[in-house]
Coordinates of C-alpha atoms in Angstrom, one line a residue:
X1 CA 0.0 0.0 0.0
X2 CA 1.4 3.7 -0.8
X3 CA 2.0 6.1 2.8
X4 CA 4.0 8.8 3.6
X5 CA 6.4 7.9 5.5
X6 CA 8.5 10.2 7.8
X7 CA 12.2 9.1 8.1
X8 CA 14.1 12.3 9.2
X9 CA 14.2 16.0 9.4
X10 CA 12.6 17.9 6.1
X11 CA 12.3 13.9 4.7
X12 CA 8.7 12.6 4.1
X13 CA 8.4 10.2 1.4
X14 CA 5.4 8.3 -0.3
X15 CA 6.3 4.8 -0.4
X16 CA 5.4 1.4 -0.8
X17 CA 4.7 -0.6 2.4
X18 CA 2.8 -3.6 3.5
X19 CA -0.2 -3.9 4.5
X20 CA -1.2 -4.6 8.1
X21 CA -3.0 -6.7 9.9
X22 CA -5.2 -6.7 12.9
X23 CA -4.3 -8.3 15.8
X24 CA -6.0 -9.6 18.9
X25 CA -8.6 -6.5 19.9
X26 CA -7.6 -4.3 16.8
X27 CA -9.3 -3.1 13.9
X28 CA -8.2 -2.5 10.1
X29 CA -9.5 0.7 9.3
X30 CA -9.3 1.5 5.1
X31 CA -8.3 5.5 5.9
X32 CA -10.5 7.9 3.5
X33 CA -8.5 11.5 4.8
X34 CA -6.0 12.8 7.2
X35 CA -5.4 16.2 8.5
X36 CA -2.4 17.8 8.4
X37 CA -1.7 19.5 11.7
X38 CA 0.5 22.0 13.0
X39 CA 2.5 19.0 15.1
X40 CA 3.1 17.6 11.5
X41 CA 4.4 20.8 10.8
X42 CA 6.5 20.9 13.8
X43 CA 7.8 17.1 13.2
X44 CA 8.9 17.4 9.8
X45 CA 10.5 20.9 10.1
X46 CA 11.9 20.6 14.0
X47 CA 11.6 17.2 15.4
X48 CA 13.5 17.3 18.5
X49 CA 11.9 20.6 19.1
X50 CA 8.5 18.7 18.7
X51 CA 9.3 16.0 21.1
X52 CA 9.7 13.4 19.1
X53 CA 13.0 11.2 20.1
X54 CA 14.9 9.9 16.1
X55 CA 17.1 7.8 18.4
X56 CA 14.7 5.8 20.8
X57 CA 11.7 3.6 21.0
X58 CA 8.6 5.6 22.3
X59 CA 8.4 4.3 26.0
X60 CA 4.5 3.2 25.2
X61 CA 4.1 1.9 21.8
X62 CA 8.2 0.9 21.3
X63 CA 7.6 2.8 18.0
X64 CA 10.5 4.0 15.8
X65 CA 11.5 5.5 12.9
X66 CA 10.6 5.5 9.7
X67 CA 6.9 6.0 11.1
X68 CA 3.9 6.8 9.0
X69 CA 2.0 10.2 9.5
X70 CA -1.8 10.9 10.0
X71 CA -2.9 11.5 13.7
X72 CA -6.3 12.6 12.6
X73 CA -8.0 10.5 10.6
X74 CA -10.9 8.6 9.3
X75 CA -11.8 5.6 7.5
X76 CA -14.1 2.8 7.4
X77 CA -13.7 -0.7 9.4
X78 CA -12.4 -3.7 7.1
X79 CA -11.6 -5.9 9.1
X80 CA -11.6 -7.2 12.9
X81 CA -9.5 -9.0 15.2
X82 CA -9.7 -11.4 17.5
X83 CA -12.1 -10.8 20.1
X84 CA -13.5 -7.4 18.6
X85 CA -17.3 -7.0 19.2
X86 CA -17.9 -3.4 20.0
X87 CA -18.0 -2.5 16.4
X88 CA -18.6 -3.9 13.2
X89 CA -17.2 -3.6 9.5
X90 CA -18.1 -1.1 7.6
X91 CA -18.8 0.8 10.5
X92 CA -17.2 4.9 9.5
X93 CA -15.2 6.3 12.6
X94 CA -12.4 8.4 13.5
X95 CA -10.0 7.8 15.8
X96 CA -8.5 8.7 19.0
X97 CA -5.2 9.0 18.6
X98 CA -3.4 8.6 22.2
X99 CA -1.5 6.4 23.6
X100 CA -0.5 6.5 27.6
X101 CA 1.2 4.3 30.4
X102 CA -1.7 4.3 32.5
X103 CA 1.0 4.8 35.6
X104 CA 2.3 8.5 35.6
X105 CA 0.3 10.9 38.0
X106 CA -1.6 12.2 35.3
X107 CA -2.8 9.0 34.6
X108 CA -4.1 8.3 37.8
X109 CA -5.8 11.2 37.8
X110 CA -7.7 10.0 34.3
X111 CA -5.6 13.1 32.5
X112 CA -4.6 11.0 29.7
X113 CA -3.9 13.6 27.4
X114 CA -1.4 15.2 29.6
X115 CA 0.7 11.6 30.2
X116 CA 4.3 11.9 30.8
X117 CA 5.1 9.5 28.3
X118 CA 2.0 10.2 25.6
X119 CA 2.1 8.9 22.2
X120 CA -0.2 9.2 19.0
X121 CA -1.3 7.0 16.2
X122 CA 0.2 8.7 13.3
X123 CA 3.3 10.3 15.1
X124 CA 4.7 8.0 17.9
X125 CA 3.4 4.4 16.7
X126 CA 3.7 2.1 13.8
X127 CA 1.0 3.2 11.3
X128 CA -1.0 6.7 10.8
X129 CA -3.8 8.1 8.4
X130 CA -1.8 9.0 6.1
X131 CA -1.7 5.5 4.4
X132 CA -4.2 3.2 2.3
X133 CA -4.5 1.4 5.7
X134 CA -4.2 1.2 9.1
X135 CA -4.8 -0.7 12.4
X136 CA -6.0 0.6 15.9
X137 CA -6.9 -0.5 19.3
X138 CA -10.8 -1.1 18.9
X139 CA -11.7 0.8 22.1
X140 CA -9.8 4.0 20.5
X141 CA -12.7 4.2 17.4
X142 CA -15.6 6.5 17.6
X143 CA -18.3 5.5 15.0
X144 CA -19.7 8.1 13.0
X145 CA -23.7 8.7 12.5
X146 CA -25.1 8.6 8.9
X147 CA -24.9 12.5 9.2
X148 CA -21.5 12.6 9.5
X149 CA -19.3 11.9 6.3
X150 CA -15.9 10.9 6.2
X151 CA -13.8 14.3 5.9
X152 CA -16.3 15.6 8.0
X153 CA -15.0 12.9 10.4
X154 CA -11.4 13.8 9.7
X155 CA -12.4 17.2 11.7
X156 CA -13.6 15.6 14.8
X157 CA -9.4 15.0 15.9
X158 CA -8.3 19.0 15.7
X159 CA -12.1 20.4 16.4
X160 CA -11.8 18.0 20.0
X161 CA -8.6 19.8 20.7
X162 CA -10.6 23.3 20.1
X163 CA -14.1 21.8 21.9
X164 CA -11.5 20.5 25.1
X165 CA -9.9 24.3 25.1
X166 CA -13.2 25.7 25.5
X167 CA -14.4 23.1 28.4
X168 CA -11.4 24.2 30.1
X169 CA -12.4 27.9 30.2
X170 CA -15.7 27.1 31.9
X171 CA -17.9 29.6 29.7
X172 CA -21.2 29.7 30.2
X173 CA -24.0 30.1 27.6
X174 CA -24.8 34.3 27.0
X175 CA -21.2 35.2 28.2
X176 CA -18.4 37.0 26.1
X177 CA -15.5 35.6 24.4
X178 CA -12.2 36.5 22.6
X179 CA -10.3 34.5 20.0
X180 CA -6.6 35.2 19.6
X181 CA -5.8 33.3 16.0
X182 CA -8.3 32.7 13.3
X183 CA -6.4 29.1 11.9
X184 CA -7.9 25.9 12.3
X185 CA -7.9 25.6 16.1
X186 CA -9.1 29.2 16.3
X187 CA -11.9 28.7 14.0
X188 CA -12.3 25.1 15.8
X189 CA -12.7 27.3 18.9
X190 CA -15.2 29.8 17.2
X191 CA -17.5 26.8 16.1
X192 CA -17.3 25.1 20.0
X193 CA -18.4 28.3 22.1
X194 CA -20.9 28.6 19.6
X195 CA -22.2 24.9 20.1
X196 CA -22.5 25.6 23.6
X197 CA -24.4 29.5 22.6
X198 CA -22.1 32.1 23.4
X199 CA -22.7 34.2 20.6
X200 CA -21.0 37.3 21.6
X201 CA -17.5 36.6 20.3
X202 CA -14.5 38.5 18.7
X203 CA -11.9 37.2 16.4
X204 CA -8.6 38.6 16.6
X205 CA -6.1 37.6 13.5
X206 CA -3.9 40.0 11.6
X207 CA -3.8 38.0 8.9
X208 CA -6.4 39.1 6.1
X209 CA -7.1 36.1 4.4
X210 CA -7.6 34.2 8.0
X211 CA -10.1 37.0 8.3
X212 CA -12.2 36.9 5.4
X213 CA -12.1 32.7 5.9
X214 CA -13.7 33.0 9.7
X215 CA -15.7 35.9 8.9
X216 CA -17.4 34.2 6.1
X217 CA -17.9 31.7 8.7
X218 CA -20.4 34.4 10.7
X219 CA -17.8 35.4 12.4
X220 CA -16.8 39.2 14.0
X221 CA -13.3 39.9 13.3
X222 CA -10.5 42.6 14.0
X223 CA -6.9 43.2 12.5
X224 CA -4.9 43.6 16.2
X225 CA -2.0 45.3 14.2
X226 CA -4.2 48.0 12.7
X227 CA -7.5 48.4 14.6
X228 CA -8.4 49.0 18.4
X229 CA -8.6 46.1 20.3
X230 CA -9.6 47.1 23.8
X231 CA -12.4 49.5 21.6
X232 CA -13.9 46.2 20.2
X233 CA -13.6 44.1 23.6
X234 CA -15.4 47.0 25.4
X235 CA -18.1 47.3 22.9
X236 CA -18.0 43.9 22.4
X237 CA -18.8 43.5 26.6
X238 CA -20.6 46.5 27.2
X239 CA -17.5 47.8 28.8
X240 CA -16.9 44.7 31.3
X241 CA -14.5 43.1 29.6
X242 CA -14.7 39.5 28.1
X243 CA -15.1 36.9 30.7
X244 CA -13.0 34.3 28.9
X245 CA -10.0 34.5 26.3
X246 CA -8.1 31.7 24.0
X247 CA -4.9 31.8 23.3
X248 CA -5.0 29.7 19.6
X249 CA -2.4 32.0 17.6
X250 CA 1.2 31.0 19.8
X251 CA 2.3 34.2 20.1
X252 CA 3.4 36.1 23.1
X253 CA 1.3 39.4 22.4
X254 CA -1.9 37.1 22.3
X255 CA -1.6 36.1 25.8
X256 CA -1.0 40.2 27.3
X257 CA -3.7 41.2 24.4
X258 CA -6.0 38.7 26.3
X259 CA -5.2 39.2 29.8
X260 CA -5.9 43.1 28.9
X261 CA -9.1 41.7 27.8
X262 CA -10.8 40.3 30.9
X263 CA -13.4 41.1 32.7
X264 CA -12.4 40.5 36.7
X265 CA -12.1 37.0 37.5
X266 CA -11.6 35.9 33.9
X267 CA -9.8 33.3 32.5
X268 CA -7.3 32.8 29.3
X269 CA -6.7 29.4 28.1
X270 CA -3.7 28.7 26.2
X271 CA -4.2 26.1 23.6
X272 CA -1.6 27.2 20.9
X273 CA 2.4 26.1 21.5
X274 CA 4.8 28.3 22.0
X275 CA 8.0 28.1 20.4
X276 CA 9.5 31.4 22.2
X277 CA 9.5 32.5 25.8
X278 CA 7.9 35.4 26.9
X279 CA 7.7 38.7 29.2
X280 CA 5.0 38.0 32.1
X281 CA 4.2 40.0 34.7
X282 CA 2.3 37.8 37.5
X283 CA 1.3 41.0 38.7
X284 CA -2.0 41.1 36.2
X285 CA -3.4 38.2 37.9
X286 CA -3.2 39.0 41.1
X287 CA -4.8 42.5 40.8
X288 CA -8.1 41.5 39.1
X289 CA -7.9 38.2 40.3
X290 CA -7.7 36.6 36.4
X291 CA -6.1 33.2 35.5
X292 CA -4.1 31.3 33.0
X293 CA -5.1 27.7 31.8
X294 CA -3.3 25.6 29.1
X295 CA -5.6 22.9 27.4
X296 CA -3.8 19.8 25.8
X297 CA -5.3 17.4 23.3
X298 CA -8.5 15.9 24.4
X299 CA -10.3 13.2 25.9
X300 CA -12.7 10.5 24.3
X301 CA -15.7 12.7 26.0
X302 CA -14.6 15.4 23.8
X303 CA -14.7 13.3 20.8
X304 CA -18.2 12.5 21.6
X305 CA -19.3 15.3 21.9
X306 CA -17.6 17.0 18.9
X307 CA -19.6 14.3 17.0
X308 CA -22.7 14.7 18.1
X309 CA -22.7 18.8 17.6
X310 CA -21.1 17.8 14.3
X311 CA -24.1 15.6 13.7
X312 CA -26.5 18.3 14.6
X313 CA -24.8 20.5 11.8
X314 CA -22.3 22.8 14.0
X315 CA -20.1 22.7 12.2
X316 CA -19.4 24.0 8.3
X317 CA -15.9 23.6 6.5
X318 CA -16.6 26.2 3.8
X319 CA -13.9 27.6 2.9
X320 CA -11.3 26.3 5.2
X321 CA -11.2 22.9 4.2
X322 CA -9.5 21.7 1.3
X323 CA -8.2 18.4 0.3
X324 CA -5.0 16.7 -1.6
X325 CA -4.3 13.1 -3.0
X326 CA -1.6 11.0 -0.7
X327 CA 1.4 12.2 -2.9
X328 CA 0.6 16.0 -2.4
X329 CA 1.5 16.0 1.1
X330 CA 4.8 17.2 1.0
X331 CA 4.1 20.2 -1.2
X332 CA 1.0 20.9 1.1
X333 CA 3.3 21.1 4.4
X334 CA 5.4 23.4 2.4
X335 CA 2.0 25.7 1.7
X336 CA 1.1 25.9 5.4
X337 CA 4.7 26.7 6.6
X338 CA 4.3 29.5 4.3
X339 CA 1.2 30.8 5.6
X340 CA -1.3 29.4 3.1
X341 CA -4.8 27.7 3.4
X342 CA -6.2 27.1 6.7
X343 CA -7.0 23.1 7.2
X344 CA -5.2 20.6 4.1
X345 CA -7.1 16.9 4.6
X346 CA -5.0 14.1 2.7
X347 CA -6.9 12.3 0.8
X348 CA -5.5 8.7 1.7
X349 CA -6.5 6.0 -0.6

């Protein structure tokens, strides 16, 4: 079967491999498209930087390299293993991606996404979306409903990390919200605090095409660079102040932009990684009482529920979404390093 398969730094190749099979509680899944995600951006330009070890097995799947891409996926079930009865073939899923040791303290604590030792399909294990094929852990399958097609289900991996972000800022339905970052997990964002109806919400993004994409969404949008900010948060808040911020653009000025932003006791959440330190004065927290939260990945819970608000038609992919066969991939992660298109779905057989 033909997958792109990562070997090194800046060295992604569409091969030939062969074709798994299940094993014991495992599922064949025929992949039908993968996202490409800013972590695939990260892996293939800055591996180390990314986390990912060239020299090492990964302490919980004993993957190495070469390994096959895709961590956010879906496909339809070909085949079972031994002792799978929770779903059947043909069933259409996507996939939760994570793998943990089920020992560290933050797996005790049912924080699997934040394991000291976490892994995902497709970047840390032997097989990914980005293939004709691929085999899972049965219990890591979600099965999609009628409504939901296939690239639609390709969404529910980054739109979980946007829906998990917003859980962790504790909104409330008829409170005010600020977006720093209008890309995929920004407009992700956009589309989960409306799901849950807060409606009052400002996109901040200085880049015009980012912009016009969420704004043709429904969205309310400002240029930070060239407009007033704290004019459109007051307006925005009747003058309050918004009572929770996301931090989805990894940048430094997003974070002070958003602490600027809050009403008293409000919260950011930073969901974007940072590849620079910044200046922080702890003093803003303490005098209004505000708070910082990071959000990392997401839970099967959020996959659930991504699916269902995708099922009751949250969520639209016009004009964000576009899609490329298997042996565009490279040439795609080249586009998004250079600040085109928004969200770039592999299409993988």
């Amino acid at each position: 079967m033909q997958a792109a398969q990562f070997h090194g730094k800046e060295d992604l190749r569409v091969v030939e491999v062969e074709e798994p099979t299940p094993g014991p509680g495992q599922v064949k899944i025929r992949n039908a498209f993968a996202g490409i995600c800013g972590s695939d951006l990260h892996v293939y330009y800055s591996p180390e930087a990314a986390g990912l070890d060239l020299d090492h097995p990964h302490p919980v799947t004993g993957a190495t390299l070469p390994q096959i891409l895709g961590h956010e996926f879906s496909g339809t079930i070909v085949e079972l293993g031994e002792g799978v009865t929770s779903v059947a073939v043909g069933d259409r899923v996507a996939v939760w991606p994570v793998y943990f040791c089920g020992a560290c303290p933050a797996c005790a604590k049912g924080l699997y996404n934040a394991c000291a030792k976490i892994g995902f399909h497709g970047l840390s294990s032997d097989g990914g979306g980005m293939a004709e094929f691929t085999t899972v852990p049965a219990e890591k399958v979600h099965v999609l409903p009628e409504s939901v097609d296939l690239r639609m289900g390709a969404l529910v991996e980054p739109m979980s990390v946007s829906w998990h972000a917003v859980s962790r800022s504790r909104v409330e339905a008829g409170q005010t919200a600020l977006i720093a970052g209008a890309g995929p997990i920004g407009i992700g964002v956009w589309f989960a605090l409306k799901a849950r109806g807060i409606d009052r919400v400002l996109v901040s993004e200085p880049s015009a095409e980012r912009r016009a994409t969420i704004a043709a969404l429904g969205a309310t949008v400002i240029d930070p660079v060239h407009e007033d900010l704290a004019a459109a948060v007051s307006a925005l808040s009747d003058g309050s102040g918004v009572d929770v911020a996301f931090d989805a653009a990894g940048a430094g000025p997003a974070i002070t932009s958003a602490l600027a932003s809050l009403v008293p006791g409000g919260r950011v959440v930073v969901v974007a990684i940072h590849e620079r330190p910044m200046e922080f004065l702890p003093t803003q927290l303490v005098m209004a009482e505000t708070e910082i939260a990071g959000a990392l990945a997401y839970l099967p819970a959020d996959f659930d529920a991504v699916i269902d608000a995708m099922s009751r038609g949250v969520y639209d992919t016009s004009g964000w979404v576009e899609e490329v066969p298997l042996d565009g991939v490279v040439d795609a992660i080249h586009r998004l390093r250079g600040g085109a298109g928004a969200k770039i779905l592999v299409q993988s057989a």
